[in-house]
Coordinates of C-alpha atoms in Angstrom, one line a residue:
M611 CA 28.8 10.4 -63.9
P612 CA 28.2 6.9 -62.4
P613 CA 25.0 6.5 -60.4
I614 CA 25.3 7.0 -56.7
D615 CA 24.3 3.9 -54.7
T616 CA 21.8 4.8 -52.0
P617 CA 21.4 2.6 -48.9
A618 CA 18.2 0.6 -48.7
V619 CA 15.6 2.2 -46.5
P620 CA 13.7 -0.2 -44.4
P621 CA 9.9 -0.1 -44.9
D622 CA 8.1 2.1 -42.5
P623 CA 5.7 0.1 -40.4
T624 CA 3.4 3.0 -40.0
A625 CA 3.0 3.4 -43.8
A626 CA 1.7 -0.2 -44.1
A627 CA -0.9 0.6 -41.4
G628 CA -2.2 3.7 -43.2
G629 CA 0.1 6.1 -41.3
R630 CA -0.9 4.7 -37.9
R631 CA 1.3 3.0 -35.4
P632 CA 0.8 -0.7 -35.0
R633 CA -1.5 -1.8 -32.3
R634 CA 1.3 -3.7 -30.7
G635 CA 3.2 -0.5 -30.1
K636 CA 0.3 1.1 -28.3
V637 CA 0.0 -2.0 -26.0
T638 CA 3.7 -1.9 -25.3
H639 CA 3.5 1.8 -24.6
F640 CA 0.6 1.3 -22.1
L641 CA 2.5 -1.5 -20.4
G642 CA 5.6 0.6 -20.1
Q643 CA 3.6 3.4 -18.5
N644 CA 1.7 1.2 -16.1
V645 CA 4.1 -1.7 -15.7
G646 CA 3.9 -1.6 -11.9
L647 CA 0.1 -1.7 -11.8
V648 CA -0.1 -4.4 -14.4
L649 CA 2.5 -6.6 -12.6
A650 CA 0.7 -6.1 -9.3
L651 CA -2.6 -7.2 -10.7
V652 CA -0.9 -10.2 -12.4
M653 CA 0.7 -11.2 -9.1
L654 CA -2.6 -10.9 -7.3
V655 CA -4.4 -13.1 -9.8
A656 CA -1.5 -15.7 -9.6
A657 CA -1.6 -15.6 -5.7
I658 CA -5.4 -16.2 -5.7
V659 CA -5.1 -19.1 -8.1
L660 CA -2.3 -20.6 -6.1
Y661 CA -4.2 -20.1 -2.9
C662 CA -7.3 -21.9 -4.3
A663 CA -5.1 -24.8 -5.5
V664 CA -3.4 -25.2 -2.2
Y665 CA -6.8 -24.9 -0.4
W666 CA -8.3 -27.5 -2.7
A667 CA -5.4 -29.9 -2.1
E668 CA -5.8 -29.5 1.7
T669 CA -9.6 -29.5 2.0
Q670 CA -11.0 -30.9 -1.3
S671 CA -13.1 -27.7 -1.7
L672 CA -12.7 -24.1 -2.8
P673 CA -12.5 -21.2 -0.4
G674 CA -15.9 -19.8 0.5
N675 CA -17.5 -16.8 2.1
F676 CA -15.7 -17.2 5.4
E677 CA -12.3 -17.4 3.8
L678 CA -13.0 -14.3 1.6
T679 CA -14.4 -12.3 4.5
S680 CA -11.4 -13.1 6.8
T681 CA -8.9 -12.4 4.1
V682 CA -10.5 -9.0 3.3
N683 CA -10.8 -8.1 7.0
N684 CA -7.3 -9.1 7.8
T685 CA -5.9 -7.1 4.8
M686 CA -7.8 -3.8 5.5
P687 CA -5.3 -2.5 8.1
L688 CA -2.4 -3.2 5.7
V689 CA -4.3 -1.6 2.8
L690 CA -4.6 1.7 4.7
A691 CA -1.1 1.5 6.1
A692 CA 0.4 0.9 2.7
I693 CA -1.6 3.7 1.0
G694 CA -0.4 6.0 3.8
Q695 CA 3.2 4.8 3.2
S696 CA 2.8 5.4 -0.6
F697 CA 2.2 9.2 -0.1
V698 CA 5.7 9.5 1.5
V699 CA 7.4 7.1 -0.9
L700 CA 6.2 9.3 -3.8
T701 CA 8.4 12.0 -2.3
R702 CA 11.5 9.7 -2.1
G703 CA 11.1 9.1 1.6
L704 CA 10.0 6.4 4.0
D705 CA 7.7 6.7 7.0
L706 CA 9.0 4.3 9.7
S707 CA 6.6 5.6 12.3
I708 CA 3.5 4.1 10.8
G709 CA 3.6 1.1 13.2
G710 CA 3.9 3.5 16.2
T711 CA 0.9 5.6 14.9
M712 CA -1.1 2.4 14.5
D713 CA -0.2 1.3 18.0
L714 CA -1.4 4.5 19.5
A715 CA -4.6 4.5 17.5
N716 CA -5.2 0.9 18.5
A717 CA -4.7 1.7 22.2
L718 CA -6.9 4.8 22.2
A719 CA -9.7 2.9 20.4
A720 CA -9.6 0.0 22.9
V721 CA -9.6 2.3 25.9
H722 CA -12.1 5.0 24.9
I723 CA -14.5 3.7 22.3
H724 CA -17.7 2.5 24.2
D725 CA -21.0 1.1 23.1
S726 CA -22.8 4.3 22.2
P727 CA -23.0 6.1 18.8
G728 CA -21.6 9.3 20.2
S729 CA -18.6 7.6 21.7
M730 CA -17.8 5.6 18.5
V731 CA -18.1 8.6 16.2
L732 CA -16.3 11.1 18.5
W733 CA -13.4 8.9 19.3
S734 CA -13.0 7.7 15.7
V735 CA -12.6 11.4 14.6
I736 CA -10.2 12.1 17.5
V737 CA -8.1 9.1 16.6
L738 CA -7.9 10.1 13.0
A739 CA -7.0 13.7 14.0
I740 CA -4.3 12.4 16.3
G741 CA -2.9 10.2 13.5
A742 CA -2.8 13.2 11.2
G743 CA -1.2 15.3 13.9
L744 CA 1.5 12.7 14.4
G745 CA 2.1 12.7 10.7
L746 CA 2.3 16.5 10.7
V747 CA 5.0 16.3 13.3
N748 CA 7.0 14.0 11.0
G749 CA 6.4 16.3 8.0
L750 CA 7.6 19.4 9.9
L751 CA 10.8 17.6 11.0
V752 CA 11.5 16.5 7.5
G753 CA 10.1 19.5 5.5
V754 CA 11.0 22.4 7.8
G755 CA 13.7 20.8 9.9
R756 CA 15.5 19.3 6.9
L757 CA 16.0 16.0 8.7
Q758 CA 16.3 12.7 6.7
P759 CA 12.9 11.0 6.6
I760 CA 14.3 7.6 7.9
L761 CA 16.1 9.2 10.8
A762 CA 13.2 11.5 11.8
T763 CA 10.5 8.8 11.6
L764 CA 12.7 6.2 13.3
A765 CA 12.9 8.6 16.3
T766 CA 9.2 9.4 16.3
L767 CA 8.4 5.7 16.0
S768 CA 9.9 5.1 19.5
I769 CA 8.1 8.1 20.9
Y770 CA 4.7 7.1 19.5
Q771 CA 5.2 3.5 20.7
G772 CA 6.1 4.8 24.2
I773 CA 2.9 6.9 24.3
A774 CA 0.9 3.9 23.1
I775 CA 2.2 1.7 25.9
K776 CA 1.4 4.5 28.4
V777 CA -2.2 4.5 27.2
L778 CA -2.5 0.7 27.3
P779 CA 0.3 -0.9 29.3
Q780 CA -1.1 -4.4 28.8
P781 CA -3.2 -5.9 26.0
G782 CA -6.9 -5.4 26.9
G783 CA -9.8 -3.0 26.5
S784 CA -12.6 -3.9 24.2
I785 CA -14.2 -2.8 21.0
P786 CA -18.0 -2.8 20.8
P787 CA -19.5 -5.5 18.5
V788 CA -21.4 -2.8 16.6
Y789 CA -18.2 -1.0 15.8
T790 CA -16.6 -4.2 14.6
S791 CA -19.6 -5.0 12.4
V792 CA -19.5 -1.5 10.8
L793 CA -15.8 -1.7 9.9
V794 CA -15.0 -5.4 9.5
N795 CA -18.2 -7.4 9.5
P796 CA -17.1 -11.0 10.5
F797 CA -19.9 -12.6 8.4
Q798 CA -19.8 -10.8 5.1
P799 CA -16.9 -9.1 3.1
Y800 CA -18.5 -5.7 3.4
A801 CA -15.0 -4.3 4.0
L802 CA -14.6 -4.5 0.2
L803 CA -16.6 -1.3 0.2
Y804 CA -13.8 0.4 2.1
V805 CA -11.3 -0.9 -0.4
L806 CA -13.4 0.7 -3.1
L807 CA -13.5 4.0 -1.1
V808 CA -9.8 4.0 -0.7
A809 CA -9.4 3.5 -4.5
L810 CA -11.7 6.5 -5.1
V811 CA -9.8 8.6 -2.6
W812 CA -6.6 7.8 -4.5
Y813 CA -8.2 8.7 -7.8
A814 CA -9.2 12.1 -6.4
F815 CA -5.8 12.6 -4.9
R816 CA -3.9 11.8 -8.1
R817 CA -5.8 14.5 -9.9
S818 CA -5.8 17.1 -7.2
R819 CA -3.3 20.0 -7.0
I820 CA -1.5 18.6 -4.0
G821 CA -1.3 15.2 -5.6
V822 CA 0.3 16.7 -8.7
A823 CA 2.7 18.6 -6.4
I824 CA 3.7 15.4 -4.5
F825 CA 4.3 13.5 -7.7
A826 CA 6.3 16.4 -9.1
I827 CA 8.7 16.7 -6.2
G828 CA 9.3 12.9 -6.4
N829 CA 10.2 13.2 -10.0
D830 CA 12.4 16.3 -9.8
E831 CA 12.3 18.5 -6.8
Q832 CA 14.4 21.3 -8.3
S833 CA 12.2 21.5 -11.4
A834 CA 9.1 21.4 -9.2
R835 CA 10.4 24.3 -7.2
A836 CA 11.3 26.2 -10.3
N837 CA 7.7 25.8 -11.6
G838 CA 6.3 27.4 -8.5
I839 CA 5.4 24.3 -6.4
D840 CA 5.7 24.7 -2.6
T841 CA 7.9 21.7 -2.0
V842 CA 7.9 22.1 1.8
R843 CA 4.1 22.2 1.9
A844 CA 3.8 19.2 -0.4
R845 CA 6.2 17.1 1.7
V846 CA 4.5 18.0 5.0
T847 CA 1.1 17.1 3.5
S848 CA 2.4 13.7 2.3
F849 CA 3.5 12.9 5.9
T850 CA 0.2 14.2 7.3
L851 CA -1.8 12.0 5.0
S852 CA 0.4 9.1 6.0
G853 CA -0.4 9.7 9.6
L854 CA -4.1 10.0 8.9
F855 CA -4.2 6.7 7.0
A856 CA -2.1 5.0 9.7
G857 CA -4.6 6.2 12.3
A858 CA -7.4 4.6 10.2
A859 CA -5.4 1.4 9.9
G860 CA -5.1 1.3 13.7
L861 CA -8.9 1.6 14.0
F862 CA -9.5 -1.3 11.6
L863 CA -6.8 -3.3 13.4
A864 CA -8.6 -2.8 16.8
A865 CA -12.0 -3.6 15.2
T866 CA -10.5 -6.8 13.7
A867 CA -9.0 -8.0 17.0
T868 CA -12.0 -6.6 19.1
A869 CA -9.5 -5.5 21.7
G870 CA -6.3 -3.4 22.0
D871 CA -2.6 -4.1 22.0
A872 CA 0.0 -1.4 22.0
T873 CA 2.4 -3.5 20.0
T874 CA 0.4 -5.1 17.3
G875 CA 1.1 -2.3 14.8
N876 CA 4.8 -2.8 14.9
G877 CA 5.0 -5.3 12.0
F878 CA 3.0 -3.0 9.7
T879 CA 5.9 -0.6 9.1
L880 CA 7.8 -3.2 7.1
T881 CA 4.8 -4.9 5.4
S882 CA 3.5 -1.5 4.3
I883 CA 6.8 -0.9 2.5
V884 CA 6.6 -4.4 1.0
A885 CA 3.1 -3.8 -0.2
C886 CA 4.2 -0.6 -1.9
V887 CA 7.1 -2.4 -3.7
L888 CA 4.9 -5.3 -4.8
G889 CA 2.3 -2.7 -5.9
G890 CA 4.8 -1.1 -8.3
M891 CA 5.6 2.0 -6.3
N892 CA 9.0 3.4 -7.2
L893 CA 11.1 3.8 -4.0
F894 CA 13.0 6.6 -5.8
G895 CA 9.7 8.6 -5.9
G896 CA 7.5 10.1 -8.5
R897 CA 5.9 7.0 -9.9
G898 CA 3.3 4.6 -8.6
S899 CA -0.4 3.7 -8.4
G900 CA -2.6 3.4 -5.3
I901 CA -4.5 0.6 -7.0
G902 CA -1.3 -1.3 -7.4
V903 CA -0.5 -0.8 -3.7
I904 CA -3.9 -2.2 -2.7
A905 CA -3.2 -5.2 -4.9
G906 CA 0.3 -5.5 -3.3
A907 CA -1.3 -5.5 0.2
F908 CA -3.6 -8.4 -0.8
V909 CA -0.7 -10.3 -2.4
T910 CA 1.2 -9.9 0.9
T911 CA -1.8 -11.4 2.8
M912 CA -2.3 -14.2 0.3
I913 CA 1.3 -15.3 0.7
V914 CA 0.6 -15.9 4.4
N915 CA -2.5 -17.8 3.6
I916 CA -0.7 -20.0 1.0
L917 CA 2.0 -20.8 3.4
F918 CA -0.5 -21.7 6.2
F919 CA -2.5 -24.1 4.0
S920 CA 0.7 -25.6 2.6
N921 CA 1.5 -26.9 6.1
I922 CA 4.8 -25.1 6.2
D923 CA 6.4 -25.3 9.6
P924 CA 5.7 -21.9 11.4
L925 CA 9.4 -21.7 12.2
Y926 CA 10.2 -21.5 8.5
Q927 CA 7.2 -19.4 7.3
S928 CA 9.1 -16.2 7.6
F929 CA 11.9 -17.6 5.5
Y930 CA 9.6 -18.7 2.7
E931 CA 7.7 -15.4 2.9
G932 CA 10.8 -13.4 2.6
L933 CA 12.1 -15.6 -0.2
F934 CA 8.9 -15.2 -2.2
L935 CA 8.9 -11.5 -1.8
V936 CA 12.5 -11.1 -2.9
V937 CA 11.8 -13.2 -6.1
A938 CA 8.6 -11.2 -6.8
V939 CA 10.3 -7.9 -6.4
V940 CA 13.3 -9.0 -8.6
L941 CA 11.1 -10.3 -11.3
S942 CA 8.8 -7.3 -11.4
T943 CA 11.7 -4.9 -11.5
A944 CA 13.4 -6.9 -14.4
I945 CA 10.1 -7.1 -16.4
G946 CA 9.4 -3.5 -15.8
R947 CA 12.8 -2.4 -17.1
F948 CA 12.4 -4.7 -20.2
L949 CA 9.0 -3.2 -21.0
R950 CA 10.1 0.4 -20.6
R951 CA 13.1 -0.2 -22.9
S952 CA 11.0 -1.9 -25.6
R953 CA 8.4 1.0 -25.8

């Protein structure tokens, strides 16, 4: 009987490595699992380098303590708003009422916080509770009322903005200097401690039971329900957390401006979504990192700084900002898909 030809078998790369997978495969696997976070950090580093280069070209010096402090202080409201938005994005939803919640928190802080420890602590707690309550309303409309998140929060956005204007019809009020120094010290970047605190809160949330439930319903709601997860409770909790963080963002916004304005929070609804996307948060739910969202918030602020020191005409800054964001999102999405396929 003639010998049977057997096809050549390619060498096993794991055999050459003593039965272990090559190191490159582990790195690729890590990148595939954390591509959003890695790309967000890369974009942040690139934005910082570009900002320093533009700043040097304009002033012949590098940014100092003042620039660092102002950047951190100006980004803190967006960091909190974006983290709040991320809780809802994980459940495949969007919270369009974040700007309205920030408006109301801002207005209440400017009107009621006075220069006494009791007033500052009491009204800070009240504002945070109100923010959580407004988020709870959104959660009940979506989780119990079965309304679409976009429609429900778009309606409550108008309601919250109307209440904010009722509280503070015209820009005004005042924030005590002590309160401003505690939240956003204008002389030192102490607000970085709050960034670290937010990161620690996210770390605890990600490993908590409610965090696992929120991630689960974002990945597959039917499977999560079949495994005994209370999907309604998880969705309501995600909106409540969003309102709580939006209320905190409103407090930081008031402290930064040292006064109140019932309309200044409006722009944070869109930028919070942008920060989530730049931070690698999947808009289809179930995937994302709070650390990446924080990095995305700083990237968003750095873009504005870069355009300012590039002497771009203010009339065209919105155009270039939008163009940069589109390019960044497209590139990050394409690179992420490539890395996941190559795992």
